[in-house]
Tab-separated table of C-alpha atoms and ligand atoms in Angstrom:
chain	number	residue	atom	x	y	z
A	6	UNK	CA	0.000	0.000	0.000
A	7	UNK	CA	1.323	3.487	-0.820
A	8	UNK	CA	2.439	5.632	2.131
A	9	UNK	CA	1.029	9.096	2.911
A	10	UNK	CA	3.088	9.705	6.012
A	11	UNK	CA	5.800	12.287	5.120
A	12	UNK	CA	9.228	11.844	6.621
A	13	UNK	CA	10.040	14.252	9.424
A	14	UNK	CA	13.729	13.546	9.251
A	15	UNK	CA	16.496	15.983	8.345
A	16	UNK	CA	19.226	13.416	7.659
A	17	UNK	CA	21.717	14.803	5.137
A	18	UNK	CA	20.387	18.334	5.591
A	19	UNK	CA	22.307	21.374	6.895
A	20	UNK	CA	20.232	23.661	9.126
A	21	UNK	CA	21.288	27.076	10.453
A	22	UNK	CA	19.585	28.541	13.516
A	23	UNK	CA	20.215	32.041	14.848
A	24	UNK	CA	19.619	32.592	18.543
A	25	UNK	CA	20.337	28.883	18.954
A	26	UNK	CA	21.498	28.595	22.558
A	27	UNK	CA	18.492	29.566	24.666
A	28	UNK	CA	14.719	29.219	24.702
A	29	UNK	CA	12.993	28.655	21.384
A	30	UNK	CA	16.214	28.517	19.341
A	31	UNK	CA	17.728	25.886	21.629
A	32	UNK	CA	14.577	23.777	21.442
A	33	UNK	CA	14.600	23.972	17.640
A	34	UNK	CA	18.326	23.164	17.495
A	35	UNK	CA	17.857	20.039	19.620
A	36	UNK	CA	14.777	18.952	17.658
A	37	UNK	CA	16.624	19.368	14.342
A	38	UNK	CA	19.554	17.387	15.750
A	39	UNK	CA	17.153	14.628	16.790
A	40	UNK	CA	15.792	14.698	13.227
A	41	UNK	CA	19.311	14.079	11.927
A	42	UNK	CA	20.390	17.521	10.681
A	43	UNK	CA	23.918	18.932	10.606
A	44	UNK	CA	23.723	22.249	12.475
A	45	UNK	CA	25.128	25.758	12.152
A	46	UNK	CA	24.411	27.522	15.442
A	47	UNK	CA	24.639	31.285	15.973
A	48	UNK	CA	24.443	33.368	19.142
A	49	UNK	CA	26.593	35.948	20.936
A	50	UNK	CA	27.867	33.892	23.879
A	51	UNK	CA	30.768	31.565	22.991
A	52	UNK	CA	30.498	29.486	26.174
A	53	UNK	CA	26.813	28.736	25.564
A	54	UNK	CA	27.583	27.711	21.986
A	55	UNK	CA	30.421	25.460	23.136
A	56	UNK	CA	28.300	23.673	25.748
A	57	UNK	CA	25.396	23.123	23.346
A	58	UNK	CA	27.851	21.914	20.672
A	59	UNK	CA	29.348	19.455	23.160
A	60	UNK	CA	25.920	18.112	24.176
A	61	UNK	CA	24.827	17.673	20.573
A	62	UNK	CA	28.105	16.167	19.327
A	63	UNK	CA	27.912	13.627	22.165
A	64	UNK	CA	24.693	12.453	20.512
A	65	UNK	CA	26.314	12.222	17.073
A	66	UNK	CA	25.308	15.580	15.566
A	67	UNK	CA	27.775	17.524	13.423
A	68	UNK	CA	27.807	21.112	14.729
A	69	UNK	CA	29.461	24.317	13.517
A	70	UNK	CA	29.140	27.361	15.776
A	71	UNK	CA	29.536	31.065	15.126
A	72	UNK	CA	29.658	33.507	18.029
A	73	UNK	CA	28.436	36.884	16.878
A	74	UNK	CA	25.781	39.571	17.092
A	75	UNK	CA	23.258	39.167	14.248
A	76	UNK	CA	23.335	42.944	13.867
A	77	UNK	CA	26.782	42.287	12.371
A	78	UNK	CA	25.387	39.714	9.981
A	79	UNK	CA	28.186	40.184	7.411
A	80	UNK	CA	30.770	38.957	9.923
A	81	UNK	CA	28.638	35.912	10.737
A	82	UNK	CA	28.064	35.138	7.056
A	83	UNK	CA	31.801	35.452	6.434
A	84	UNK	CA	32.596	32.911	9.161
A	85	UNK	CA	29.954	30.488	7.856
A	86	UNK	CA	31.277	30.814	4.304
A	87	UNK	CA	34.776	29.849	5.452
A	88	UNK	CA	33.327	26.472	6.413
A	89	UNK	CA	30.438	26.113	3.936
A	90	UNK	CA	31.789	27.868	0.837
A	91	UNK	CA	30.972	25.116	-1.629
A	92	UNK	CA	28.193	23.504	0.375
A	93	UNK	CA	24.523	24.294	0.494
A	94	UNK	CA	22.458	25.192	3.504
A	95	UNK	CA	19.045	23.530	3.319
A	96	UNK	CA	17.211	25.174	6.236
A	97	UNK	CA	17.718	28.643	7.710
A	98	UNK	CA	15.835	29.680	10.863
A	99	UNK	CA	15.827	33.419	11.623
A	100	UNK	CA	15.064	33.028	15.314
A	101	UNK	CA	17.295	35.558	17.121
A	102	UNK	CA	15.235	38.424	18.460
A	103	UNK	CA	14.882	40.779	21.372
A	104	UNK	CA	12.559	43.350	22.839
A	105	UNK	CA	12.852	46.552	24.857
A	106	UNK	CA	9.358	46.995	26.231
A	107	UNK	CA	8.321	50.647	26.490
A	108	UNK	CA	5.477	52.988	25.601
A	109	UNK	CA	5.719	54.498	22.133
A	110	UNK	CA	6.459	58.009	23.312
A	111	UNK	CA	9.455	56.802	25.304
A	112	UNK	CA	11.204	54.879	22.509
A	113	UNK	CA	14.717	56.195	21.797
A	114	UNK	CA	16.443	56.053	18.418
A	115	UNK	CA	19.081	53.751	19.911
A	116	UNK	CA	16.401	51.308	21.124
A	117	UNK	CA	14.676	51.501	17.727
A	118	UNK	CA	17.901	50.684	15.913
A	119	UNK	CA	18.765	47.767	18.179
A	120	UNK	CA	15.330	46.119	17.911
A	121	UNK	CA	15.004	46.729	14.166
A	122	UNK	CA	18.532	45.580	13.328
A	123	UNK	CA	18.350	42.468	15.515
A	124	UNK	CA	14.831	41.316	14.665
A	125	UNK	CA	14.339	42.459	11.081
A	126	UNK	CA	17.431	43.669	9.215
A	127	UNK	CA	19.489	40.604	10.125
A	128	UNK	CA	16.677	38.263	9.103
A	129	UNK	CA	16.486	39.841	5.655
A	130	UNK	CA	20.207	39.688	4.914
A	131	UNK	CA	20.564	36.166	6.308
A	132	UNK	CA	17.637	35.135	4.078
A	133	UNK	CA	19.373	36.754	1.102
A	134	UNK	CA	22.543	34.781	1.858
A	135	UNK	CA	20.706	31.503	2.453
A	136	UNK	CA	18.703	31.884	-0.759
A	137	UNK	CA	21.869	32.342	-2.852
A	138	UNK	CA	23.033	28.932	-1.598
A	139	UNK	CA	19.600	27.270	-1.840
A	140	UNK	CA	19.174	28.348	-5.476
A	141	UNK	CA	22.135	26.137	-6.426
A	142	UNK	CA	20.377	23.051	-5.053
A	143	UNK	CA	16.896	24.109	-6.151
A	144	UNK	CA	15.512	23.437	-2.665
A	145	UNK	CA	15.437	25.274	0.626
A	146	UNK	CA	13.405	26.200	3.693
A	147	UNK	CA	13.599	29.617	5.322
A	148	UNK	CA	11.713	29.958	8.606
A	149	UNK	CA	11.210	33.371	10.231
A	150	UNK	CA	10.350	33.636	13.914
A	151	UNK	CA	7.649	36.263	14.075
A	152	UNK	CA	5.119	36.629	16.913
A	153	UNK	CA	1.411	37.045	17.516
A	154	UNK	CA	2.589	40.587	18.119
A	155	UNK	CA	3.134	40.891	14.385
A	156	UNK	CA	-0.537	40.150	13.760
A	157	UNK	CA	-2.499	41.648	16.672
A	158	UNK	CA	-1.731	44.556	19.016
A	159	UNK	CA	0.094	43.704	22.229
A	160	UNK	CA	1.093	45.930	25.128
A	161	UNK	CA	4.741	44.880	24.909
A	162	UNK	CA	6.215	47.458	22.583
A	163	UNK	CA	5.366	48.969	19.219
A	164	UNK	CA	8.841	48.649	17.675
A	165	UNK	CA	9.038	44.941	18.444
A	166	UNK	CA	5.550	44.525	16.963
A	167	UNK	CA	6.579	46.402	13.813
A	168	UNK	CA	9.562	44.101	13.303
A	169	UNK	CA	7.415	40.997	13.786
A	170	UNK	CA	4.792	42.289	11.344
A	171	UNK	CA	7.585	43.029	8.881
A	172	UNK	CA	8.787	39.418	9.121
A	173	UNK	CA	5.305	38.212	8.143
A	174	UNK	CA	5.271	40.445	5.064
A	175	UNK	CA	8.900	39.615	4.245
A	176	UNK	CA	7.911	35.929	4.408
A	177	UNK	CA	5.155	36.430	1.837
A	178	UNK	CA	7.237	38.542	-0.545
A	179	UNK	CA	10.336	36.327	-0.475
A	180	UNK	CA	8.096	33.266	-0.923
A	181	UNK	CA	6.718	34.899	-4.057
A	182	UNK	CA	10.171	35.782	-5.446
A	183	UNK	CA	11.950	32.546	-4.601
A	184	UNK	CA	9.230	29.932	-5.152
A	185	UNK	CA	10.483	29.238	-8.682
A	186	UNK	CA	13.835	28.194	-7.161
A	187	UNK	CA	12.189	25.658	-4.846
A	188	UNK	CA	12.802	27.856	-1.817
A	189	UNK	CA	9.949	27.823	0.670
A	190	UNK	CA	9.689	30.787	3.076
A	191	UNK	CA	7.346	30.491	6.058
A	192	UNK	CA	7.018	32.062	9.491
A	193	UNK	CA	6.007	31.019	12.968
A	194	UNK	CA	4.005	33.325	15.243
A	195	UNK	CA	4.307	32.210	18.848
A	196	UNK	CA	2.262	33.482	21.794
A	197	UNK	CA	3.954	33.171	25.182
A	198	UNK	CA	6.512	30.430	25.815
A	199	UNK	CA	8.730	30.174	28.923
A	200	UNK	CA	12.160	31.539	27.960
A	201	UNK	CA	14.686	34.094	29.181
A	202	UNK	CA	12.958	36.690	27.004
A	203	UNK	CA	9.638	36.252	28.788
A	204	UNK	CA	10.837	35.089	32.201
A	205	UNK	CA	10.070	38.310	34.073
A	206	UNK	CA	6.649	38.716	32.457
A	207	UNK	CA	5.679	35.134	33.294
A	208	UNK	CA	6.666	35.588	36.949
A	209	UNK	CA	3.929	38.193	37.329
A	210	UNK	CA	0.746	36.332	38.334
A	211	UNK	CA	-1.576	39.119	37.216
A	212	UNK	CA	0.147	39.280	33.844
A	213	UNK	CA	-0.129	35.521	33.402
A	214	UNK	CA	-3.822	35.692	34.296
A	215	UNK	CA	-4.249	38.334	31.600
A	216	UNK	CA	-2.482	36.044	29.102
A	217	UNK	CA	-4.661	33.057	30.019
A	218	UNK	CA	-7.835	35.158	29.758
A	219	UNK	CA	-6.942	35.767	26.099
A	220	UNK	CA	-5.924	32.155	25.419
A	221	UNK	CA	-8.620	29.595	24.513
A	222	UNK	CA	-6.359	26.692	25.544
A	223	UNK	CA	-5.907	28.411	28.960
A	224	UNK	CA	-2.188	27.660	29.295
A	225	UNK	CA	1.263	28.901	28.280
A	226	UNK	CA	2.872	26.961	25.425
A	227	UNK	CA	5.546	24.272	25.868
A	228	UNK	CA	8.761	24.615	23.852
A	229	UNK	CA	8.306	21.111	22.433
A	230	UNK	CA	5.052	22.288	20.829
A	231	UNK	CA	6.875	25.114	19.072
A	232	UNK	CA	9.824	22.938	18.016
A	233	UNK	CA	7.316	20.581	16.401
A	234	UNK	CA	6.078	23.350	14.118
A	235	UNK	CA	9.665	24.230	13.233
A	236	UNK	CA	10.357	20.586	12.323
A	237	UNK	CA	7.215	20.490	10.173
A	238	UNK	CA	8.277	23.639	8.292
A	239	UNK	CA	11.815	22.282	7.787
A	240	UNK	CA	10.792	18.903	6.348
A	241	UNK	CA	9.062	17.564	3.233
A	242	UNK	CA	5.756	17.474	5.117
A	243	UNK	CA	5.384	21.213	4.373
A	244	UNK	CA	6.831	21.183	0.831
A	245	UNK	CA	3.688	22.643	-0.731
A	246	UNK	CA	3.478	25.462	1.839
A	247	UNK	CA	5.157	28.814	1.320
A	248	UNK	CA	4.516	32.398	2.382
A	249	UNK	CA	2.488	31.262	5.383
A	250	UNK	CA	2.640	32.199	9.057
A	251	UNK	CA	1.671	29.485	11.524
A	252	UNK	CA	0.486	30.955	14.808
A	253	UNK	CA	1.379	28.611	17.651
A	254	UNK	CA	-0.655	30.527	20.166
A	255	UNK	CA	-3.157	28.419	22.101
A	256	UNK	CA	-5.846	30.075	19.986
A	257	UNK	CA	-5.016	33.617	21.073
A	258	UNK	CA	-5.146	35.223	17.632
A	259	UNK	CA	-8.638	33.896	16.918
A	260	UNK	CA	-10.035	35.172	20.213
A	261	UNK	CA	-12.479	37.942	19.330
A	262	UNK	CA	-14.635	38.271	22.412
B	30	LIG	N1	9.392	33.437	24.185
B	30	LIG	C1	8.260	33.866	23.661
B	30	LIG	O1	7.210	33.855	24.329
B	30	LIG	C2	8.216	34.415	22.282
B	30	LIG	C3	9.365	34.574	21.511
B	30	LIG	N2	9.243	35.034	20.226
B	30	LIG	C4	10.415	35.186	19.377
B	30	LIG	O2	11.171	33.989	19.405
B	30	LIG	C5	12.557	34.290	19.213
B	30	LIG	C6	13.365	33.639	20.318
B	30	LIG	O3	12.879	34.160	21.534
B	30	LIG	P1	13.243	33.487	22.942
B	30	LIG	O4	13.738	32.101	22.762
B	30	LIG	O5	12.082	33.736	23.817
B	30	LIG	O6	14.452	34.435	23.381
B	30	LIG	P2	15.630	34.210	24.423
B	30	LIG	O7	16.047	35.597	24.826
B	30	LIG	O8	15.257	33.223	25.446
B	30	LIG	O9	16.807	33.581	23.512
B	30	LIG	C7	17.319	34.384	22.511
B	30	LIG	C8	18.434	33.640	21.815
B	30	LIG	O10	18.957	34.497	20.808
B	30	LIG	C9	20.306	34.852	21.099
B	30	LIG	N3	20.447	36.277	20.761
B	30	LIG	C10	19.802	37.320	21.323
B	30	LIG	N4	20.190	38.468	20.731
B	30	LIG	C11	21.115	38.126	19.790
B	30	LIG	C12	21.886	38.852	18.858
B	30	LIG	N5	21.792	40.184	18.765
B	30	LIG	N6	22.718	38.180	18.045
B	30	LIG	C13	22.825	36.827	18.120
B	30	LIG	N7	22.098	36.076	18.970
B	30	LIG	C14	21.258	36.726	19.795
B	30	LIG	C15	20.498	34.545	22.580
B	30	LIG	O11	21.815	34.189	22.904
B	30	LIG	P3	22.908	35.333	23.296
B	30	LIG	O12	22.245	36.258	24.284
B	30	LIG	O13	24.053	34.572	23.860
B	30	LIG	O14	23.231	36.032	22.008
B	30	LIG	C16	19.593	33.320	22.720
B	30	LIG	O15	20.241	32.179	22.221
B	30	LIG	C17	12.644	35.814	19.178
B	30	LIG	O16	12.685	36.247	17.832
B	30	LIG	C18	11.338	36.268	19.819
B	30	LIG	O17	10.906	37.533	19.356
B	30	LIG	C19	8.038	35.365	19.667
B	30	LIG	C20	6.901	35.246	20.406
B	30	LIG	C21	6.904	34.767	21.758
B	31	LIG	C1	4.338	37.101	22.459
B	31	LIG	C2	5.264	38.290	22.287
B	31	LIG	O1	6.187	38.118	21.280
B	31	LIG	C3	5.891	38.639	23.581
B	31	LIG	O2	6.063	40.050	23.610
B	31	LIG	C4	7.159	40.362	24.351
B	31	LIG	O3	7.559	41.488	24.637
B	31	LIG	C5	7.904	39.198	24.711
B	31	LIG	O4	9.212	39.574	24.342
B	31	LIG	C6	7.269	38.095	23.893
B	31	LIG	O5	8.072	37.940	22.749
């Protein structure tokens, strides 16, 4: 009997993840390793990269690490190219992101630049680099980590929200331009997940109650549930999907009243 179960494995694939050493990026890195991928991991802290590399190599995963700030994406790309000059990269996850939560009238130009360069500018130029390599193989998966904040209004900062909305539109436009090269571009829009980025917010009981009031599933997400979506978007199971944003949000974005 023919099979209709797609393979969720990444054996023989090279996957790059930015923001790979904590929270969502770490969960995705481990899930991709479990699926058999060779990994390129990017974050700023060398010691975190080294310990994650050690853990993953102990389980048989080939890992290349680059310590760098994604705002200096050219330097990171240069280091990757030294190792992967004549090789393709099959999956690129633009996960690194940050937020400085403040009311609109208090936003400084320095804060604007840091949020925009980290969350949006780096994602575009990494996508540009990844696509150049994916075109040679005629296949690739670019996954952008957006947020529900890119789709509905949150109280956690307008600049962050703008960058996350931009990633959704960038996803659609790059999907349109690069579809003919077999490059799929999709995004993930998480609601709250327990990470360093959200730790302080999730320690505030009133804030958590506000989150749960807006969440049909009445709970905070588990990182495994987000990694699962990232595996789906990286494997053949999603090969006919491009330009889409999958909200992994406990139903938050459909909650009208
Ligand atoms: N957690 C959540 O509830 C949600 C998260 N998201 C998005 O998911 C993504 C990951 O968030 P989350 O896991 O929570 O964040 P964390 O702060 O927990 O982890 C961020 C990761 O990115 C790295 N990183 C941060 N800034 C930079 C930088 N400038 N250059 C390179 N690496 C960097 C960090 O390592 P290091 O500091 O060593 O560089 C770390 O590995 C972000 O884009 C965020 O906007 C979206 C919706 C909800
Ligand atoms: C769900 C949102 O993205 C949320 O907003 C924030 O400020 C946190 O940083 C989370 O990312």
